Coordinates of C-alpha atoms in Angstrom, one line a residue:
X1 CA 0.0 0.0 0.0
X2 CA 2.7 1.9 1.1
X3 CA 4.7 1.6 -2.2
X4 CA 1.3 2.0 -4.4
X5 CA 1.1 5.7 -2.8
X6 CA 4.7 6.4 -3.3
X7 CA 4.6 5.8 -6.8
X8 CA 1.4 8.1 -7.1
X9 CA 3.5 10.7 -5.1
X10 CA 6.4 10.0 -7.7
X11 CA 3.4 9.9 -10.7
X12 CA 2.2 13.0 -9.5
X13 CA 5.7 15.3 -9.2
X14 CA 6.3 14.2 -13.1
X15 CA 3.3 15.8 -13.9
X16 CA 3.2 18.8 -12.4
X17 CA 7.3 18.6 -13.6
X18 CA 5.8 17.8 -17.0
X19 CA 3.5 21.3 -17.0
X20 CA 5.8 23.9 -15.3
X21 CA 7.3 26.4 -17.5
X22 CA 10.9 26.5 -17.9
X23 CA 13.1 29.4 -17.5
X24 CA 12.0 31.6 -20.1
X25 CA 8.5 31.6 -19.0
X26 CA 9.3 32.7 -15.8
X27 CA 11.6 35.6 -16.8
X28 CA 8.7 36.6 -19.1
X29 CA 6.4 36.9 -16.1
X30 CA 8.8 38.8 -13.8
X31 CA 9.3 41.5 -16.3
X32 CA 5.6 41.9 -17.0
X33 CA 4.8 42.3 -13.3
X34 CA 7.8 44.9 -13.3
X35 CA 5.9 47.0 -16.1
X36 CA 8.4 49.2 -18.4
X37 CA 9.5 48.5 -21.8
X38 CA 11.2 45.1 -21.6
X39 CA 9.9 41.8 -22.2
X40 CA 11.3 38.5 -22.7
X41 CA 11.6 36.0 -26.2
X42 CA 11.5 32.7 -25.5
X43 CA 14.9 31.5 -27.3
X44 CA 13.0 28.4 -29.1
X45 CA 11.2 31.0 -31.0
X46 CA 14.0 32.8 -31.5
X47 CA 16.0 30.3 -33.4
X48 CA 13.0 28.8 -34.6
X49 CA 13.5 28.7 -38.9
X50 CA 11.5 29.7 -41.5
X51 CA 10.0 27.1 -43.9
X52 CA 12.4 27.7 -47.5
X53 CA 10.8 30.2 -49.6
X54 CA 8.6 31.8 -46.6
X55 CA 9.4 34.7 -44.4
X56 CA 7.6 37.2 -42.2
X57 CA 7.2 40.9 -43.1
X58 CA 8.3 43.4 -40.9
X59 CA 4.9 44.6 -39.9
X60 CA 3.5 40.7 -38.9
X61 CA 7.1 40.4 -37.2
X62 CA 6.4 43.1 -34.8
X63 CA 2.8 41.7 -34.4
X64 CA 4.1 38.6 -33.6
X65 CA 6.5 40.4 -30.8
X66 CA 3.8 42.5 -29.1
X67 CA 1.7 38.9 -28.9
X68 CA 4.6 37.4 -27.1
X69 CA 5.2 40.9 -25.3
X70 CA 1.4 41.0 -24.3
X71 CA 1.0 37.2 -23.6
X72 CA 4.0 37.2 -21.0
X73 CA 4.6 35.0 -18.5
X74 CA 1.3 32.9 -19.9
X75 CA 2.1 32.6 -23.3
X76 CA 2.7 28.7 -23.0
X77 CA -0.8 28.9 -21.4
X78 CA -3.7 26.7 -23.7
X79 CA -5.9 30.2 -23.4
X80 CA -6.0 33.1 -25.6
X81 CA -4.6 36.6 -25.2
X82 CA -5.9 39.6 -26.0
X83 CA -4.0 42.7 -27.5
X84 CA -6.0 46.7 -28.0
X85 CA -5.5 47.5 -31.8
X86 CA -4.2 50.9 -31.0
X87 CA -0.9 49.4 -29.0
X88 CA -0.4 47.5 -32.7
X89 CA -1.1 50.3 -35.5
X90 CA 1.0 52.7 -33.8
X91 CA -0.7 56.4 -34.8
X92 CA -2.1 54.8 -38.0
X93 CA -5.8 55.8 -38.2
X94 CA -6.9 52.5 -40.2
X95 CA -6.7 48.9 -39.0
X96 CA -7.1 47.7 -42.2
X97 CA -3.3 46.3 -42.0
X98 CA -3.5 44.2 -38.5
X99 CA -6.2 42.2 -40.9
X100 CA -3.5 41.6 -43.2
X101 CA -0.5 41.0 -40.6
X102 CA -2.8 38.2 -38.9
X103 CA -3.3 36.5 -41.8
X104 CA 0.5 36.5 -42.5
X105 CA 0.9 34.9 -39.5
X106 CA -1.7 32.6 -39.6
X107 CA -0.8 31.4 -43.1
X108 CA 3.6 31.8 -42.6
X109 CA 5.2 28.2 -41.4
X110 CA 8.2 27.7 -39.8
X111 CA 10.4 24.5 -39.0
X112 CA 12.4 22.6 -36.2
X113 CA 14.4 19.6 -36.1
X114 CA 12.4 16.9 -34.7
X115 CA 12.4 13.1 -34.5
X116 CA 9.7 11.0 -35.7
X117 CA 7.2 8.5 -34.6
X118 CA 10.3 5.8 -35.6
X119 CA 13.0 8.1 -33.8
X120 CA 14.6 8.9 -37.3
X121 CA 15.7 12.4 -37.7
X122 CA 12.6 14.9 -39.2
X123 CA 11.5 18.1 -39.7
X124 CA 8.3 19.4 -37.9
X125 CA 6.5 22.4 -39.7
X126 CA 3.4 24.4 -38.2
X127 CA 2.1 28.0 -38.0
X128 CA 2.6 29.7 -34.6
X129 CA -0.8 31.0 -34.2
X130 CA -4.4 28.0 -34.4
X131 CA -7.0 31.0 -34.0
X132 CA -7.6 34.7 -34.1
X133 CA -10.5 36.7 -33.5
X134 CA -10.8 41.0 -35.1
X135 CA -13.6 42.9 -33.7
X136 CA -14.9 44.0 -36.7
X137 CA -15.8 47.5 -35.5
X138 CA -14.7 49.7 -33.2
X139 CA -18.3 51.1 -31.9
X140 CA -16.6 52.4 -28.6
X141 CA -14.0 55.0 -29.8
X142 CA -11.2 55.0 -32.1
X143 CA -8.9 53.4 -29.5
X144 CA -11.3 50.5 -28.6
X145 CA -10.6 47.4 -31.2
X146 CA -9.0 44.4 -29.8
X147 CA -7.8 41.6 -31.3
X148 CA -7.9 37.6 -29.7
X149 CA -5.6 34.8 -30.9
X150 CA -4.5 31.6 -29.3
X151 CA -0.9 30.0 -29.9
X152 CA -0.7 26.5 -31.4
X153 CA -0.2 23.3 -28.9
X154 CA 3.6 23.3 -31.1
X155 CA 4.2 26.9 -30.4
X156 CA 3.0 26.4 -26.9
X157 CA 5.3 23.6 -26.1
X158 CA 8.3 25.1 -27.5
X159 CA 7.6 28.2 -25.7
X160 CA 7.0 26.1 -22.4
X161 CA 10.2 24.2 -22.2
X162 CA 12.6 27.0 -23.4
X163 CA 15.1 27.5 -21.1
X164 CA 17.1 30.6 -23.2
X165 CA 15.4 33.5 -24.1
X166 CA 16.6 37.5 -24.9
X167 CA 15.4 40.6 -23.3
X168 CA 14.3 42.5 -25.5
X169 CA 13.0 46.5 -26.1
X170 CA 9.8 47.2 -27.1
X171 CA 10.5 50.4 -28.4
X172 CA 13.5 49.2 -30.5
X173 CA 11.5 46.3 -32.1
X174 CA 9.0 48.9 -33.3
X175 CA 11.5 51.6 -34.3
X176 CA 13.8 48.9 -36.9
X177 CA 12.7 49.4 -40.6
X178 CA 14.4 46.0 -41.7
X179 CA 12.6 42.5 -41.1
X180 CA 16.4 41.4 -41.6
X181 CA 17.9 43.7 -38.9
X182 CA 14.5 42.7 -36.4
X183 CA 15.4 39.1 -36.9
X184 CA 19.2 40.0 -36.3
X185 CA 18.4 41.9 -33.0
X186 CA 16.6 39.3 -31.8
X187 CA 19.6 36.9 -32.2
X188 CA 22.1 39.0 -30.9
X189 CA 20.4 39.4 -27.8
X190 CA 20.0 36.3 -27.4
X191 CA 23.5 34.9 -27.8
X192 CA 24.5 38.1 -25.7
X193 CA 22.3 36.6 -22.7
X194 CA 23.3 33.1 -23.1
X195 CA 27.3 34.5 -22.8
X196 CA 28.0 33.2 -26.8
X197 CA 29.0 36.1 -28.4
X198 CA 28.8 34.6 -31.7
X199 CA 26.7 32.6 -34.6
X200 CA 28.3 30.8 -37.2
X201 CA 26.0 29.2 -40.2
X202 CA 26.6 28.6 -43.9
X203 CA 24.7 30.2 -46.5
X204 CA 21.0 28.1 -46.1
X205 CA 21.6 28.5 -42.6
X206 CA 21.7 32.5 -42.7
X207 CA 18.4 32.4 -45.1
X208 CA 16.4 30.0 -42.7
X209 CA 17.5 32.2 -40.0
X210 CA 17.0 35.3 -41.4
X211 CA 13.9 34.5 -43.6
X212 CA 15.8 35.7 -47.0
X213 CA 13.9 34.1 -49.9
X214 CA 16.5 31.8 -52.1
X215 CA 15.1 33.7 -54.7
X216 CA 16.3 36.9 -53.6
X217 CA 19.9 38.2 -53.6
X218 CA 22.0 35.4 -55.1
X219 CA 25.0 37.2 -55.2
X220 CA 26.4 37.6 -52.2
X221 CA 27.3 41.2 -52.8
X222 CA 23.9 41.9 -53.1
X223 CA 23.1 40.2 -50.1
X224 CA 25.9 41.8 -48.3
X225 CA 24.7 45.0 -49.1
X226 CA 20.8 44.9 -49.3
X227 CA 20.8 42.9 -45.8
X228 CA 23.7 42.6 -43.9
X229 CA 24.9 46.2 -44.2
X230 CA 21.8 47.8 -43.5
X231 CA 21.0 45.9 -40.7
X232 CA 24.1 46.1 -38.9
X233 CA 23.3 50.5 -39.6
X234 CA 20.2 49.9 -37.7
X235 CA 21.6 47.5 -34.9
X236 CA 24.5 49.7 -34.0
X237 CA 22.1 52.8 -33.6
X238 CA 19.0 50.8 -32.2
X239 CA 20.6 47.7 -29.9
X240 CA 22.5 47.5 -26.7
X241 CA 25.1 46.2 -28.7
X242 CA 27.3 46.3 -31.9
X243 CA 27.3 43.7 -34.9
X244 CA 30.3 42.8 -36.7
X245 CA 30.5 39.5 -39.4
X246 CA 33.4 37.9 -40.8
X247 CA 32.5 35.7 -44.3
X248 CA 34.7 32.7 -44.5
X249 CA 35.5 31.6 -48.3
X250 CA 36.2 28.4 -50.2
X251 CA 38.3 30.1 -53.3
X252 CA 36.2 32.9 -54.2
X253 CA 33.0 32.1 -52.6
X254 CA 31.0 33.1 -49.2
X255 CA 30.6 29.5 -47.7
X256 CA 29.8 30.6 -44.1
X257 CA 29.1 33.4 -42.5
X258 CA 29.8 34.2 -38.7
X259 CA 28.2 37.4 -36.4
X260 CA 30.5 38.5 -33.3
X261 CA 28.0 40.9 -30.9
X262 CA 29.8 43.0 -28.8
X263 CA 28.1 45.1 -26.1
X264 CA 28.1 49.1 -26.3
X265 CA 30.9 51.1 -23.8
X266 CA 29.8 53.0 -21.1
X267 CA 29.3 56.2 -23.2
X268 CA 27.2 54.9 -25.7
X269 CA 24.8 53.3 -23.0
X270 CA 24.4 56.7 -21.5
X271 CA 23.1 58.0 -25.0
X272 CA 20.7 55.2 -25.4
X273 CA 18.5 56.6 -22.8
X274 CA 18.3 59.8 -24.5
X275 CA 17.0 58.3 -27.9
X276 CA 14.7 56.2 -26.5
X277 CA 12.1 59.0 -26.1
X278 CA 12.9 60.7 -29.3
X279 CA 10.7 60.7 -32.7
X280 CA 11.5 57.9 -35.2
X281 CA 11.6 60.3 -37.5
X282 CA 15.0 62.2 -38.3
X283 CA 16.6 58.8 -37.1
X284 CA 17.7 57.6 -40.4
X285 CA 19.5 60.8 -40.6
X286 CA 21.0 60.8 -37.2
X287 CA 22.4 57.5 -37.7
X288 CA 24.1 58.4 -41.1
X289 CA 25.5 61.4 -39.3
X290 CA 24.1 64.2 -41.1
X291 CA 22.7 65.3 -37.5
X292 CA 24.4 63.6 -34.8
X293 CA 27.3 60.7 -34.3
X294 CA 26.5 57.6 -34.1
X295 CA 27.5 57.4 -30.8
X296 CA 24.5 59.6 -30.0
X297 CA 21.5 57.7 -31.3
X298 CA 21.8 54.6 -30.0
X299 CA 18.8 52.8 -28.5
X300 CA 18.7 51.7 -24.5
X301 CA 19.9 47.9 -24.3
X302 CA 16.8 45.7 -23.6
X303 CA 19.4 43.4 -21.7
X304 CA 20.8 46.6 -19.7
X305 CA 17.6 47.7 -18.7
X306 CA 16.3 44.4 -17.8
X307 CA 18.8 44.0 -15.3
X308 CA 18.5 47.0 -13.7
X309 CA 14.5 46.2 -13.5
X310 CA 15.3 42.8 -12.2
X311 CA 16.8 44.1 -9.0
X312 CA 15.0 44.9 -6.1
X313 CA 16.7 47.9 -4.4
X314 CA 15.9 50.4 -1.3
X315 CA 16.8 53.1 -3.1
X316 CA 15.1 55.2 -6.0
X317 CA 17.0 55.0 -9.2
X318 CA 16.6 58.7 -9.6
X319 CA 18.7 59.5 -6.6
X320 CA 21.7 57.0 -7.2
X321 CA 25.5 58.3 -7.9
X322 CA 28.7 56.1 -8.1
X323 CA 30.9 56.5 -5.0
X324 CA 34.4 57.6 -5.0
X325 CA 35.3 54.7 -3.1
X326 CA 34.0 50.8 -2.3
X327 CA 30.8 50.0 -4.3
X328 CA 30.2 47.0 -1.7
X329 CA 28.3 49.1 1.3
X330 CA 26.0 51.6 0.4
X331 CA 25.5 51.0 -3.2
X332 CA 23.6 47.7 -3.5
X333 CA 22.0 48.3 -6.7
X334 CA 25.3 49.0 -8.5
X335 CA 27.3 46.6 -6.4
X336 CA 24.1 44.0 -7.5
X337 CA 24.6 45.0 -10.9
X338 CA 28.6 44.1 -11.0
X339 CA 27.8 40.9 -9.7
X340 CA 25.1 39.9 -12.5
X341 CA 26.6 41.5 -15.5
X342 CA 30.8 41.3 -14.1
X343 CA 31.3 37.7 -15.0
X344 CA 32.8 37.0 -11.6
X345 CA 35.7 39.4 -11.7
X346 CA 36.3 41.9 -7.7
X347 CA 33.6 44.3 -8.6
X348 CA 35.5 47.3 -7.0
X349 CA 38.2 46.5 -9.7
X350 CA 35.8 46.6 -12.5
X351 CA 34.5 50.3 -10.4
X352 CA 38.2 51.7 -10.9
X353 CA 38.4 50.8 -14.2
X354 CA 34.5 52.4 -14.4
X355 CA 36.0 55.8 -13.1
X356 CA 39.0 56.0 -15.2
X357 CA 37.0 55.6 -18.7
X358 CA 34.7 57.7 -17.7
X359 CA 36.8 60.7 -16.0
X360 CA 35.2 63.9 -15.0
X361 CA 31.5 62.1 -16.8
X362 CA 31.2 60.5 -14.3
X363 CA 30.2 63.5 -11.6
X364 CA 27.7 64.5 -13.9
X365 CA 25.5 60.8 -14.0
X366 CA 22.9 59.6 -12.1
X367 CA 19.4 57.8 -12.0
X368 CA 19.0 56.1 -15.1
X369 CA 21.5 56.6 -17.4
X370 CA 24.4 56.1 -14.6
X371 CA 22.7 52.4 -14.2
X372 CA 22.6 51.9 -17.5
X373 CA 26.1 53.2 -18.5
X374 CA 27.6 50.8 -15.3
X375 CA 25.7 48.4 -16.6
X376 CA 26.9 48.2 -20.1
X377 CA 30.9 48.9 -18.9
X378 CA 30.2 45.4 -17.0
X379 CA 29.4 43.4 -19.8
X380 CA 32.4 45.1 -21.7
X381 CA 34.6 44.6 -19.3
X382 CA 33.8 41.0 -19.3
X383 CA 33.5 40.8 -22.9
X384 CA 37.2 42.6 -23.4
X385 CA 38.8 40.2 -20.9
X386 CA 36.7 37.4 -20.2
X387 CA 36.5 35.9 -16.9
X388 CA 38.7 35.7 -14.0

């Protein structure tokens, strides 16, 4: 009897092992309850590929981010979500186009490795959205339409067990004007997260990834500068980080290609909190320089700010400064942050080093952009040198 009720017990604990969200899930749910502008991509949709010869557009790819935004924390949840039309269109008077972005999704597939029914190697294609629902009129106001959808059971299970995922910033997904460069962002941040710097594929690899139709940009110089140029202009200015790519060659042709992300110095974090609240538009022109340096447009790291939301500090953001001396007693939310984002190295050593790039700066910051300036030294620090 005794044994029948321990393997019930045992039964039991799979189960409710079976149904718990992984790590992902639960990041997702601690940055909604924290509000603000982050939110977190499960890294099995991520990496998920595109089906050959299908792709999103830019508009259904930011759709598909504000679902996975709004969803949260539940978004592995068999229940649907709902989403106001006015937090989708973004100033557009007409709705007419979320009609046509949900049917992108709803008719787009995409593909993971899989094993079959016989264990053999396969490939498991499905959409990532069963069901949606469009109120057809918005009788209450121009600001009242809402949309419903529900994730498929294969979109829900991948989004369950993830264990990876990237922070990422709401307002930087919606201000990229290249599907290509979302879809880079979106990798970047998460190899930044997961502490692999890098990604390394050959030429079907970069399409699946990227969604680049075989039909499109054959030649690589085309594909070099119709993709990956312009999407490393909009990374550099947009992302907490910077994208660099070296092409590996058999003779004279681009076999593989491989993406190094680097995170952004101290003074180009502080700027990023700046260009956040600015107007898109003009920001073609400021990263081009005919306004401002690049240096000055870039867009507040969704990583940086995600660990500064993540901590839970006595004091108000607004009023913190850096000491001149030990960062270990009276400074818990910076000394917090050296710990997360230092990669292990003394975190007063990493403070010197802090002071000295940043000079007389450094009287000057506070609040905000001080924690997210420390915040991206950190990861640079450990990126530069690697760890202890």
């Amino acid at each position: 009897m005794e044994h029948a009720e321990n393997l019930s017990a045992d039964a039991a604990q799979e189960a409710q092992a079976d149904s718990a969200p992984g790590r992902a899930m639960r990041v997702a749910a601690a940055l909604q309850a924290k509000g603000g502008e982050e939110f977190a991509k499960p890294g099995s949709i991520v990496e998920i590929k595109f089906v050959k010869g299908q792709s999103l557009s830019l508009t259904a790819s930011r759709l598909l981010a504000l679902m996975i935004l709004t969803a949260g924390g539940d978004a592995w949840q068999d229940r649907p979500h709902r989403m106001r039309k006015a937090d989708i269109r973004r100033g557009h008077k007409g709705n007419e186009r979320i009609s046509d972005m949900l049917e992108e999704l709803h008719r787009t597939l995409f593909a993971i490795d899989d094993r079959s029914w016989r264990g053999k190697k396969a490939t498991l294609r499905f959409s990532l959205i069963s069901s949606s629902r469009e109120e057809a009129e918005d009788t209450d106001g121009a600001d009242a339409g809402w949309i419903e959808w529900e994730f498929t059971p294969d979109a829900r299970k991948l989004i369950q067990e993830s264990e990876s995922y990237a922070v990422l910033n709401r307002q930087a997904v919606l201000g990229f004007r290249s599907s290509y460069a979302l879809k880079l962002y979106e990798i970047g941040s998460l190899r930044l997260h997961r502490r692999q710097s890098t990604w390394k594929g050959d030429m079907a690899a970069l399409r699946a990834a990227l969604g680049i139709s075989p039909e499109v940009y054959k030649d690589f110089a085309q594909l070099r500068r119709k993709v990956l140029e312009k999407a490393k202009a909009e990374i550099d200015q947009l992302a907490h980080f910077r994208v660099e790519w070296k092409e590996i060659r058999q003779g004279r042709t681009v076999t593989e290609i491989e993406f190094r992300f680097e995170p952004k110095d101290a003074p180009a974090q502080i700027a990023t909190v700046d260009e956040i609240e600015r107007h898109s538009t003009g920001r073609k022109a400021r990263r081009e320089g005919a306004v401002e340096t690049l240096a000055d447009t870039v867009e507040v790291g969704s990583v940086v700010k995600a660990a500064i939301s993540a901590l839970v500090t006595p004091e108000k953001n607004s009023e913190i400064i850096f000491p001149e001396g030990t960062i270990r007693f009276n400074a818990e939310t910076l000394a917090a942050i050296a710990r997360s984002n230092g990669g292990g190295w003394d975190i007063d050593l990493i403070a010197d080093a802090y002071r000295q790039q940043m000079g007389d700066r450094l009287a000057k910051l506070k609040g905000a952009k001080l924690l997210s300036s420390w915040t991206g030294f950190c990861e640079s620090f450990v990126a530069r040198r690697g760890r202890p």
